[in-house]
PDB file of C-alpha atoms in Angstrom:
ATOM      1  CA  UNK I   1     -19.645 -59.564  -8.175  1.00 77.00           C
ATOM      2  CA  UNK I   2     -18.274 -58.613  -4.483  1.00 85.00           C
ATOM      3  CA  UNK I   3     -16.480 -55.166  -6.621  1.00 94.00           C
ATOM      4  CA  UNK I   4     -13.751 -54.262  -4.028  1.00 97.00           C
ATOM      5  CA  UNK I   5     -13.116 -55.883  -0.635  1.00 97.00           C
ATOM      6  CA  UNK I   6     -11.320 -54.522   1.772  1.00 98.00           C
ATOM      7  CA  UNK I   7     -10.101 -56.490   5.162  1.00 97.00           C
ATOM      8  CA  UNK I   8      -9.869 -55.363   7.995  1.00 97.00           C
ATOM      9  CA  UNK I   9     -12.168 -52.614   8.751  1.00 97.00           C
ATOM     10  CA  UNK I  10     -10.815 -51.847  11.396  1.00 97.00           C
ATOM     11  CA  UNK I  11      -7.404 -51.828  12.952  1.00 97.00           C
ATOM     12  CA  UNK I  12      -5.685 -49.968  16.262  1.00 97.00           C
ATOM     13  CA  UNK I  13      -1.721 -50.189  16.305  1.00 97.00           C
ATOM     14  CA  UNK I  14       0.706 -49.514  18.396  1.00 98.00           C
ATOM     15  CA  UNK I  15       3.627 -47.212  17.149  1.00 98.00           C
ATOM     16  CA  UNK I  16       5.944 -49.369  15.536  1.00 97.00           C
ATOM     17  CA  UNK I  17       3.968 -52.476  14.938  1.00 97.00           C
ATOM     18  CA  UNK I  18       3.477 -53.334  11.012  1.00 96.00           C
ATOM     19  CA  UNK I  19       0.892 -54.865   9.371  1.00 96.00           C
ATOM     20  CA  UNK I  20      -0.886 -55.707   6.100  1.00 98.00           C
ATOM     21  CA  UNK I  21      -4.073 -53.902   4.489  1.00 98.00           C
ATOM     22  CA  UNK I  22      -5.339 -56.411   2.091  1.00 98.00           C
ATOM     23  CA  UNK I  23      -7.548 -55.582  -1.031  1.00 98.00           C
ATOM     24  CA  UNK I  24      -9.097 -57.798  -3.624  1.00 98.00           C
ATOM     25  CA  UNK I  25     -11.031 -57.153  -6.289  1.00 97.00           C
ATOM     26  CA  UNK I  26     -13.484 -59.697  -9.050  1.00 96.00           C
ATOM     27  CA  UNK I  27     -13.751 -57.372 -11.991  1.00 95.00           C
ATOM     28  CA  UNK I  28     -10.551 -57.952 -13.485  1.00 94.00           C
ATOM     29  CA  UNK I  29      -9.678 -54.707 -13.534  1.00 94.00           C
ATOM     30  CA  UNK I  30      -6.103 -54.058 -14.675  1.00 94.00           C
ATOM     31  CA  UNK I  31      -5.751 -50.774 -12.449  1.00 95.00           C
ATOM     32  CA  UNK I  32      -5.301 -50.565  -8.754  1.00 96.00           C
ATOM     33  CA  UNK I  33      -4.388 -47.728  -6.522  1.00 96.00           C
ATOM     34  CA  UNK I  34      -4.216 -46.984  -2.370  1.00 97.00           C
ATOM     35  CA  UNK I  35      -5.606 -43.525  -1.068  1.00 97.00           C
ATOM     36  CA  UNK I  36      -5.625 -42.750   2.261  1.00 98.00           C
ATOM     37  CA  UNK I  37      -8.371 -39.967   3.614  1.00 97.00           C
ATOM     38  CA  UNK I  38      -7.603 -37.222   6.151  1.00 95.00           C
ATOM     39  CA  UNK I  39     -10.218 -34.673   7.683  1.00 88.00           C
ATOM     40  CA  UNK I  40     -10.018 -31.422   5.607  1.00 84.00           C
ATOM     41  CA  UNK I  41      -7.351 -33.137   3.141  1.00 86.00           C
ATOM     42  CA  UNK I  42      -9.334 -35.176   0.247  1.00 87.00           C
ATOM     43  CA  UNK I  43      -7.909 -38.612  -1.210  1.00 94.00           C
ATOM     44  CA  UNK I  44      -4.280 -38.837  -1.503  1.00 96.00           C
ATOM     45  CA  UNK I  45      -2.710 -41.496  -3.149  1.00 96.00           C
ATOM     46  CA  UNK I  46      -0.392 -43.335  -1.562  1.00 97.00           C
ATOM     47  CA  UNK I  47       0.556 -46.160  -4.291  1.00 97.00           C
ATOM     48  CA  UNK I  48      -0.778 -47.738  -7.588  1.00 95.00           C
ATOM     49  CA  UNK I  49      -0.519 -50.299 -10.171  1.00 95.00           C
ATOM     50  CA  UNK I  50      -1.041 -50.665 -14.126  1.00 93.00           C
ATOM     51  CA  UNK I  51      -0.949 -54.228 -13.873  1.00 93.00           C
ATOM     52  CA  UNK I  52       0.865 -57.484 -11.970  1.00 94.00           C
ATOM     53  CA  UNK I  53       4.356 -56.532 -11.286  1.00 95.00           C
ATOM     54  CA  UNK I  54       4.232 -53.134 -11.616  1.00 95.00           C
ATOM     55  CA  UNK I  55       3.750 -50.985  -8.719  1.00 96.00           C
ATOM     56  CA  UNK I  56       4.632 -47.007  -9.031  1.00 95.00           C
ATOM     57  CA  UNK I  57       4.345 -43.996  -6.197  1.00 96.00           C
ATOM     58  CA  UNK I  58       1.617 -41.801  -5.494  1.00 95.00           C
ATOM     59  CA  UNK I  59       1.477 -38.287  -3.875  1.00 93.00           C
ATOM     60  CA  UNK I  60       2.316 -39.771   0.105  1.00 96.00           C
ATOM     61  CA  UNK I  61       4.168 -43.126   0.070  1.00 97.00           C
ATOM     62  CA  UNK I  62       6.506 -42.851   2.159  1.00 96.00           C
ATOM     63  CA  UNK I  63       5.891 -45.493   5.008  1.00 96.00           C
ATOM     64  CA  UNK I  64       4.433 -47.540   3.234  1.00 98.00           C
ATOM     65  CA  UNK I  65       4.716 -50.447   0.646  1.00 97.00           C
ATOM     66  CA  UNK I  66       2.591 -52.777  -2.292  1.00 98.00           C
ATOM     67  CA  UNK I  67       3.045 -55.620  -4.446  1.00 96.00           C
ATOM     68  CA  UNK I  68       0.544 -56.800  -7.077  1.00 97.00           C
ATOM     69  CA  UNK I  69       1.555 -60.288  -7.768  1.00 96.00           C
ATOM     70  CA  UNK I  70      -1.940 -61.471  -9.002  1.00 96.00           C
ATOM     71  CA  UNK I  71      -4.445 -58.854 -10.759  1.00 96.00           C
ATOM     72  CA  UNK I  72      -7.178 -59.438  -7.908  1.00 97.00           C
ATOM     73  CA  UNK I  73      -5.047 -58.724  -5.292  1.00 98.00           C
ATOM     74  CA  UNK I  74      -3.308 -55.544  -4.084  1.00 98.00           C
ATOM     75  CA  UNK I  75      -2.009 -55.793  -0.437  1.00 98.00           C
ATOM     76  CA  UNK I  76      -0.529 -51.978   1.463  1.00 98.00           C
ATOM     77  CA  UNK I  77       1.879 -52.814   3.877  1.00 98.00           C
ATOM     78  CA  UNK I  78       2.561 -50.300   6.959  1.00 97.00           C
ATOM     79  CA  UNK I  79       6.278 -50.698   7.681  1.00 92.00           C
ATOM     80  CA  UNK I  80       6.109 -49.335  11.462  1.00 96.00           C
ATOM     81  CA  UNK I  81       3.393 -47.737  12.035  1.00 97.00           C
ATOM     82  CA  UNK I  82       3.421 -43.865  13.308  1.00 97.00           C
ATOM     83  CA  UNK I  83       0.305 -41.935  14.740  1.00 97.00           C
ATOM     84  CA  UNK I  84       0.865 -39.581  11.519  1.00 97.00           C
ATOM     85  CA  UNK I  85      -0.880 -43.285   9.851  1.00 97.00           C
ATOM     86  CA  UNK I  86      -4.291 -42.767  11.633  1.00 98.00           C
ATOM     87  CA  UNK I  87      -6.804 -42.454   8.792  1.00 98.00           C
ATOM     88  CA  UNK I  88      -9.161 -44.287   6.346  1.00 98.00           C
ATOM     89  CA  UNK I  89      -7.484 -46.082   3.671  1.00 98.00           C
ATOM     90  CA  UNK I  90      -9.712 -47.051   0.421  1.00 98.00           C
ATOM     91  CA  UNK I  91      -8.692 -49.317  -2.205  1.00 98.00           C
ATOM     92  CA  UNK I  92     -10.009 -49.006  -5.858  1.00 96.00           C
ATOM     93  CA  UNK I  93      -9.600 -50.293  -9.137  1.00 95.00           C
ATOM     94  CA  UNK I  94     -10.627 -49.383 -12.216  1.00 92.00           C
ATOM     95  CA  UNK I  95      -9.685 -50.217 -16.351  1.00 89.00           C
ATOM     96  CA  UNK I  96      -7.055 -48.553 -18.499  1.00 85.00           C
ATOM     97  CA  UNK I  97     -10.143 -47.404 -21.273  1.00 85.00           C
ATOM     98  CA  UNK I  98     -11.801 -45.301 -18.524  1.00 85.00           C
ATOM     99  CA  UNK I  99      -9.649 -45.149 -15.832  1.00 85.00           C
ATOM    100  CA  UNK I 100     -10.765 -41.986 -14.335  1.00 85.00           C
ATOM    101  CA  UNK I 101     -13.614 -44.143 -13.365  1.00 89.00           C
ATOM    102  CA  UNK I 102     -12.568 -45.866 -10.317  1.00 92.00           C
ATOM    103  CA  UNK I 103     -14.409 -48.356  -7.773  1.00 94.00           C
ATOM    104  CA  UNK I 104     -13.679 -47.846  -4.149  1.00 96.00           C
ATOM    105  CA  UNK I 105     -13.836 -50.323  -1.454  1.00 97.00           C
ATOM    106  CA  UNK I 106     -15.698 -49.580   1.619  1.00 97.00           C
ATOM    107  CA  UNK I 107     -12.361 -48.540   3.254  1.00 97.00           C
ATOM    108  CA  UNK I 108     -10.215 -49.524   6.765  1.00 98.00           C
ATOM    109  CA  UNK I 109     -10.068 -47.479   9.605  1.00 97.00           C
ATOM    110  CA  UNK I 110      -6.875 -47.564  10.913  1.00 98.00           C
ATOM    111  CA  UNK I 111      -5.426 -45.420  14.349  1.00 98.00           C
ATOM    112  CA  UNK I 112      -1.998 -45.738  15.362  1.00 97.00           C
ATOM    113  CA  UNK I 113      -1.650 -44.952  18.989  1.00 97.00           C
TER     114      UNK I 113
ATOM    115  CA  UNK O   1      -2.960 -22.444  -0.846  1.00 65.00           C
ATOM    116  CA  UNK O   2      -4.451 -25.966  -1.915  1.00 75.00           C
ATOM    117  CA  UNK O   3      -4.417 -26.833  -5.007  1.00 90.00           C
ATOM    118  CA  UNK O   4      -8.844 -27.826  -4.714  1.00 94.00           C
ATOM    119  CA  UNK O   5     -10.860 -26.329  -1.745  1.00 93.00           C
ATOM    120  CA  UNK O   6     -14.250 -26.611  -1.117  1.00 94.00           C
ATOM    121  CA  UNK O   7     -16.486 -25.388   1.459  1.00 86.00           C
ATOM    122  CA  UNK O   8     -16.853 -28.274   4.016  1.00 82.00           C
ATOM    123  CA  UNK O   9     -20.211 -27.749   5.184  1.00 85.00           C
ATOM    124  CA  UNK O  10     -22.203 -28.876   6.855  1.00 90.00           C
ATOM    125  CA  UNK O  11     -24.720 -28.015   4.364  1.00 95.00           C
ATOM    126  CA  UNK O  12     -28.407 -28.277   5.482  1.00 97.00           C
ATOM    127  CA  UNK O  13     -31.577 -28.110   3.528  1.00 97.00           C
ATOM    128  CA  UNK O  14     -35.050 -29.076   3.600  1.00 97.00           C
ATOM    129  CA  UNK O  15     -36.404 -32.087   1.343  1.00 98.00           C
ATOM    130  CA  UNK O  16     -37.428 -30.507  -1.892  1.00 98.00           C
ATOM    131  CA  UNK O  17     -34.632 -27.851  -2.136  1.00 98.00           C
ATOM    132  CA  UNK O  18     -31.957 -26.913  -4.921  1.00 97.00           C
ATOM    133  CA  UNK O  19     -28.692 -27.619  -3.824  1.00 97.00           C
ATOM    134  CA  UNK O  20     -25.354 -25.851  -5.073  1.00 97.00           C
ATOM    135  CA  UNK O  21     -21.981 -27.598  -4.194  1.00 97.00           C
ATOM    136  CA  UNK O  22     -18.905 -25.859  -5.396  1.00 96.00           C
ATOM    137  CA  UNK O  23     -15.283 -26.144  -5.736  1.00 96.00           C
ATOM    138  CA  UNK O  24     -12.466 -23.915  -7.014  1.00 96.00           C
ATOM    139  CA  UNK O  25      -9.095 -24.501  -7.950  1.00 96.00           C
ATOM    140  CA  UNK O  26      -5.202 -23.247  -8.779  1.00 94.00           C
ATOM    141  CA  UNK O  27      -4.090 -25.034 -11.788  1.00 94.00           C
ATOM    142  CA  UNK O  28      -5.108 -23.616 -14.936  1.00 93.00           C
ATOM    143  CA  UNK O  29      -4.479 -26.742 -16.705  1.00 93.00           C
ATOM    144  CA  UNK O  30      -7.197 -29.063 -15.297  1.00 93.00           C
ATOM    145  CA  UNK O  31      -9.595 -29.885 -17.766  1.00 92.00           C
ATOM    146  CA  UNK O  32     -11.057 -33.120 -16.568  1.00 92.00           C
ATOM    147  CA  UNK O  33     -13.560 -33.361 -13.631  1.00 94.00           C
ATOM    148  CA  UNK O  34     -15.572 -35.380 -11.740  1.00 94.00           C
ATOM    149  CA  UNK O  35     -17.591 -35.599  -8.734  1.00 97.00           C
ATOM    150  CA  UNK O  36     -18.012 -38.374  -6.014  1.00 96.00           C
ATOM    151  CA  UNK O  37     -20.866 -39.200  -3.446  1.00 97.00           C
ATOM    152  CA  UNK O  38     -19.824 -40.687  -0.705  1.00 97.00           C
ATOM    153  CA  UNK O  39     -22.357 -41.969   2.185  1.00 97.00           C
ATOM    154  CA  UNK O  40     -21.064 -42.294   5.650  1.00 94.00           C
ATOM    155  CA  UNK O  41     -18.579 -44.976   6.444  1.00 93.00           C
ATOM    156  CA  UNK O  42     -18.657 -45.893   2.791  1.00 95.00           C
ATOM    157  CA  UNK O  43     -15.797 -45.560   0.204  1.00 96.00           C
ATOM    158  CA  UNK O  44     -16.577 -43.017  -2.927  1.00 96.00           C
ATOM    159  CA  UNK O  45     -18.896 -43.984  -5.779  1.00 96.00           C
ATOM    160  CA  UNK O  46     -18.301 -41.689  -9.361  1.00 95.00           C
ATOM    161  CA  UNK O  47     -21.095 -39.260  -9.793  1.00 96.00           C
ATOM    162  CA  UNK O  48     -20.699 -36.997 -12.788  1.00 93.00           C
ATOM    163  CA  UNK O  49     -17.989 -36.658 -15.325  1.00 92.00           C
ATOM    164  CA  UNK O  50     -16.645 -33.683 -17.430  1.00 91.00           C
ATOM    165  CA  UNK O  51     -14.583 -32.684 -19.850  1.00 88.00           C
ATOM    166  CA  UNK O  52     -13.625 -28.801 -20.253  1.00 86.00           C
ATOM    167  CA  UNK O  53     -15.939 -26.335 -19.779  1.00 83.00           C
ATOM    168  CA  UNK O  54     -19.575 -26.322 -19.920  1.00 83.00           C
ATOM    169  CA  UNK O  55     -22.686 -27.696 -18.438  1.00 90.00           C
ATOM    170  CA  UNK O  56     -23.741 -31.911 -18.137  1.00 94.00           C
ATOM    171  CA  UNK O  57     -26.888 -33.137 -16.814  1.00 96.00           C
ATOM    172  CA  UNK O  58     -27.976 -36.559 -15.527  1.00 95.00           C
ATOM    173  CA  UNK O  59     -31.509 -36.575 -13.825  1.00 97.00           C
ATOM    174  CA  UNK O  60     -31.843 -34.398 -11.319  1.00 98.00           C
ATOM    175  CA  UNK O  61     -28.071 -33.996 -10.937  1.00 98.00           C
ATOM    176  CA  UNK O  62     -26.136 -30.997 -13.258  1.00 97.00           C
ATOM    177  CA  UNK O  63     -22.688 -30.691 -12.952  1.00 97.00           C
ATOM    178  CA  UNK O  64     -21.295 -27.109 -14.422  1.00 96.00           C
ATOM    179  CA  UNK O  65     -17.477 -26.054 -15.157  1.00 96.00           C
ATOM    180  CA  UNK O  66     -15.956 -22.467 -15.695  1.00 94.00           C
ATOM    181  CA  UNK O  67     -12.640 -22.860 -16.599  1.00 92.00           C
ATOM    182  CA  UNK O  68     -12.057 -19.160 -16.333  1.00 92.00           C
ATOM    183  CA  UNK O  69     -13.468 -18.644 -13.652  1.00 93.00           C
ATOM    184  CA  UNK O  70     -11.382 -22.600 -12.251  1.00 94.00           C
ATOM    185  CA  UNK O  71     -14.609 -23.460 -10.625  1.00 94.00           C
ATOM    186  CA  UNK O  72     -17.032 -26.201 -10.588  1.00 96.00           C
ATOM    187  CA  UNK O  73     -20.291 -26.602  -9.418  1.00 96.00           C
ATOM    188  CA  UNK O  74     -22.703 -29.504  -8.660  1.00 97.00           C
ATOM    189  CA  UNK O  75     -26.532 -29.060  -8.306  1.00 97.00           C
ATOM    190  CA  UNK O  76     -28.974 -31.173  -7.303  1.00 98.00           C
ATOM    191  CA  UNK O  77     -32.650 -30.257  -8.079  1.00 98.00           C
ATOM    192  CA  UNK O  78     -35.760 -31.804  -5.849  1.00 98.00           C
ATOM    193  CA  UNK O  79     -32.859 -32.986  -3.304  1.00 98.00           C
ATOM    194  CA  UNK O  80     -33.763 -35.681  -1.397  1.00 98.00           C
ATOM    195  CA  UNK O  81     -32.755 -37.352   2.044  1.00 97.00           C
ATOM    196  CA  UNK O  82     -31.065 -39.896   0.294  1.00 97.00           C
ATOM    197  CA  UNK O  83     -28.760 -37.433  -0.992  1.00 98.00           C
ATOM    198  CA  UNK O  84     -27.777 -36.604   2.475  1.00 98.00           C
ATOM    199  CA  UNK O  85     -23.555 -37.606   1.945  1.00 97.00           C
ATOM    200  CA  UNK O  86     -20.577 -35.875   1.603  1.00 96.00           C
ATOM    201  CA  UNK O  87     -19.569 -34.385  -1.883  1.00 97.00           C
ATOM    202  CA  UNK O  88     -16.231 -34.596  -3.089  1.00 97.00           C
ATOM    203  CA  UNK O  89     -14.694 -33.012  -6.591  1.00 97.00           C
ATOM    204  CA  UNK O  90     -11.736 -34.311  -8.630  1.00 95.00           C
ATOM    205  CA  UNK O  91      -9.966 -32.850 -11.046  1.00 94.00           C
ATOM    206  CA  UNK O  92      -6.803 -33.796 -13.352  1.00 92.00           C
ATOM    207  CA  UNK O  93      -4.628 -32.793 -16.207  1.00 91.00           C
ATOM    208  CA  UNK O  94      -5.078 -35.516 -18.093  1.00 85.00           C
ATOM    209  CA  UNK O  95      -7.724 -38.449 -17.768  1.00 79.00           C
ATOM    210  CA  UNK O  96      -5.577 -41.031 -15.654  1.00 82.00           C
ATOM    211  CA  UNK O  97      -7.059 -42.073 -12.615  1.00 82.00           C
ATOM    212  CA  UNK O  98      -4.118 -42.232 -10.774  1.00 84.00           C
ATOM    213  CA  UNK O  99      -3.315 -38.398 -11.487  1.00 87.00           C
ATOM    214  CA  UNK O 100      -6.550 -36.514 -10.703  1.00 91.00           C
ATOM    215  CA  UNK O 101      -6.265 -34.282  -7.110  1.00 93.00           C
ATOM    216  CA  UNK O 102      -9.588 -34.449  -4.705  1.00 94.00           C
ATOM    217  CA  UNK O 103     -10.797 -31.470  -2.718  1.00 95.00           C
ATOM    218  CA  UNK O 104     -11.547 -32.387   0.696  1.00 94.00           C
ATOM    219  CA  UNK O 105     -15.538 -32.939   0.317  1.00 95.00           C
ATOM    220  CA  UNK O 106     -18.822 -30.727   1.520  1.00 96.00           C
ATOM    221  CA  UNK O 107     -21.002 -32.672   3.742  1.00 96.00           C
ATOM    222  CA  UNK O 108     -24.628 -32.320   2.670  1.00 97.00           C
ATOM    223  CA  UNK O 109     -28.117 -32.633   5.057  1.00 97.00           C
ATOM    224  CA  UNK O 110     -31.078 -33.469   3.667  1.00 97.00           C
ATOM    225  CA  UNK O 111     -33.737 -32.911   5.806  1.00 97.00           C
ATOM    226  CA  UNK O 112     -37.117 -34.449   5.882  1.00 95.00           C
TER     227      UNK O 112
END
């Protein structure tokens, strides 16, 4: 099992520009959330999901937005990108019966210039 | 005041040494924590687990809660230079995933 993948990771936009964070994962979990990770600030979650078609907010979404059409997949999408968006972004997934128990990707460093 | 702080380090020690990481907290009502190891340029991976207060041990890891106190501790005996990452704590109401609040992480140095 690959667990969580995370593409790219890396990425350096320009203020405005918008672009796609893709996340996959092989361990059919039905869980998947977005947390972004900020010097001094811990994980904050952005977005999540409890399953395909059902996406819900987290603690920071604004700017941001997520579909979960398929259960592997769980794509972030930057609307335009502001410099306030420089950070890591982790994916992770995890199952309803234990869900406090969640798998992180390795995580995409993004800077918005 | 945030909700979870933690002391962000860095924390150095020499190979062989007991290590105390701590966090404290605001909200009375946590009663579900955990704590995360995450190596450098790596995302988190789920260390120890607790419920309420007390003590849990696996190996040479111990993770301790005093609700009355709202602080946590991790300790790592015989640390080791593969320990050297940074330590984050979690914490939640309830046991969803999606709900528990991270402190900020304590970067640890083992030393050879």
């Amino acid at each position: 099992n690959a667990g969580v993948t995370q593409t790219p990771k890396f990425q350096v936009l320009k203020t405005g520009q918008s672009m796609t964070l893709q996340c996959a994962q092989d361990m059919n979990h039905e869980y998947m959330s977005w947390y972004r990770q900020d010097p001094g600030m811990g994980l904050r979650l952005i977005h999540y999901s409890v399953g395909a078609g059902i996406t819900d907010q987290g603690e920071v979404p604004n700017g941001y937005n997520v579909s979960r059409s398929t259960t592997e997949d769980f794509p972030l999408r930057l609307l335009s990108a502001a410099p306030s968006q420089t950070s890591v972004y982790f994916c992770a997934s995890t199952t309803p019966a234990v869900s406090y128990e969640q798998y992180f990707g390795p995580g995409t460093r993004l800077t918005v210039t | 005041q945030k909700e979870v702080e933690q002391d962000p380090g860095p924390l150095s020690v020499p190979e062989g040494a007991i290590v105390s990481l701590n966090c404290t907290y605001s909200n009375s009502a946590f009663q579900y924590f955990m704590w995360y190891r995450q190596y450098s340029r790596k995302g988190p991976e789920l260390l120890m687990y607790t419920y309420s207060s007390g003590n849990k041990e696996d190996g040479r890891f111990t993770a301790q809660v005093d609700k009355s106190s709202k602080y946590i501790s991790l300790f790592i005996r015989d640390s080791q230079p593969s320990d050297s990452a940074t330590y984050l704590c979690a914490m939640s109401v309830d046991n969803y995933g999606q709900n528990f609040v991270f402190g900020p992480g304590t970067r640890l140095s083992v030393l050879p």
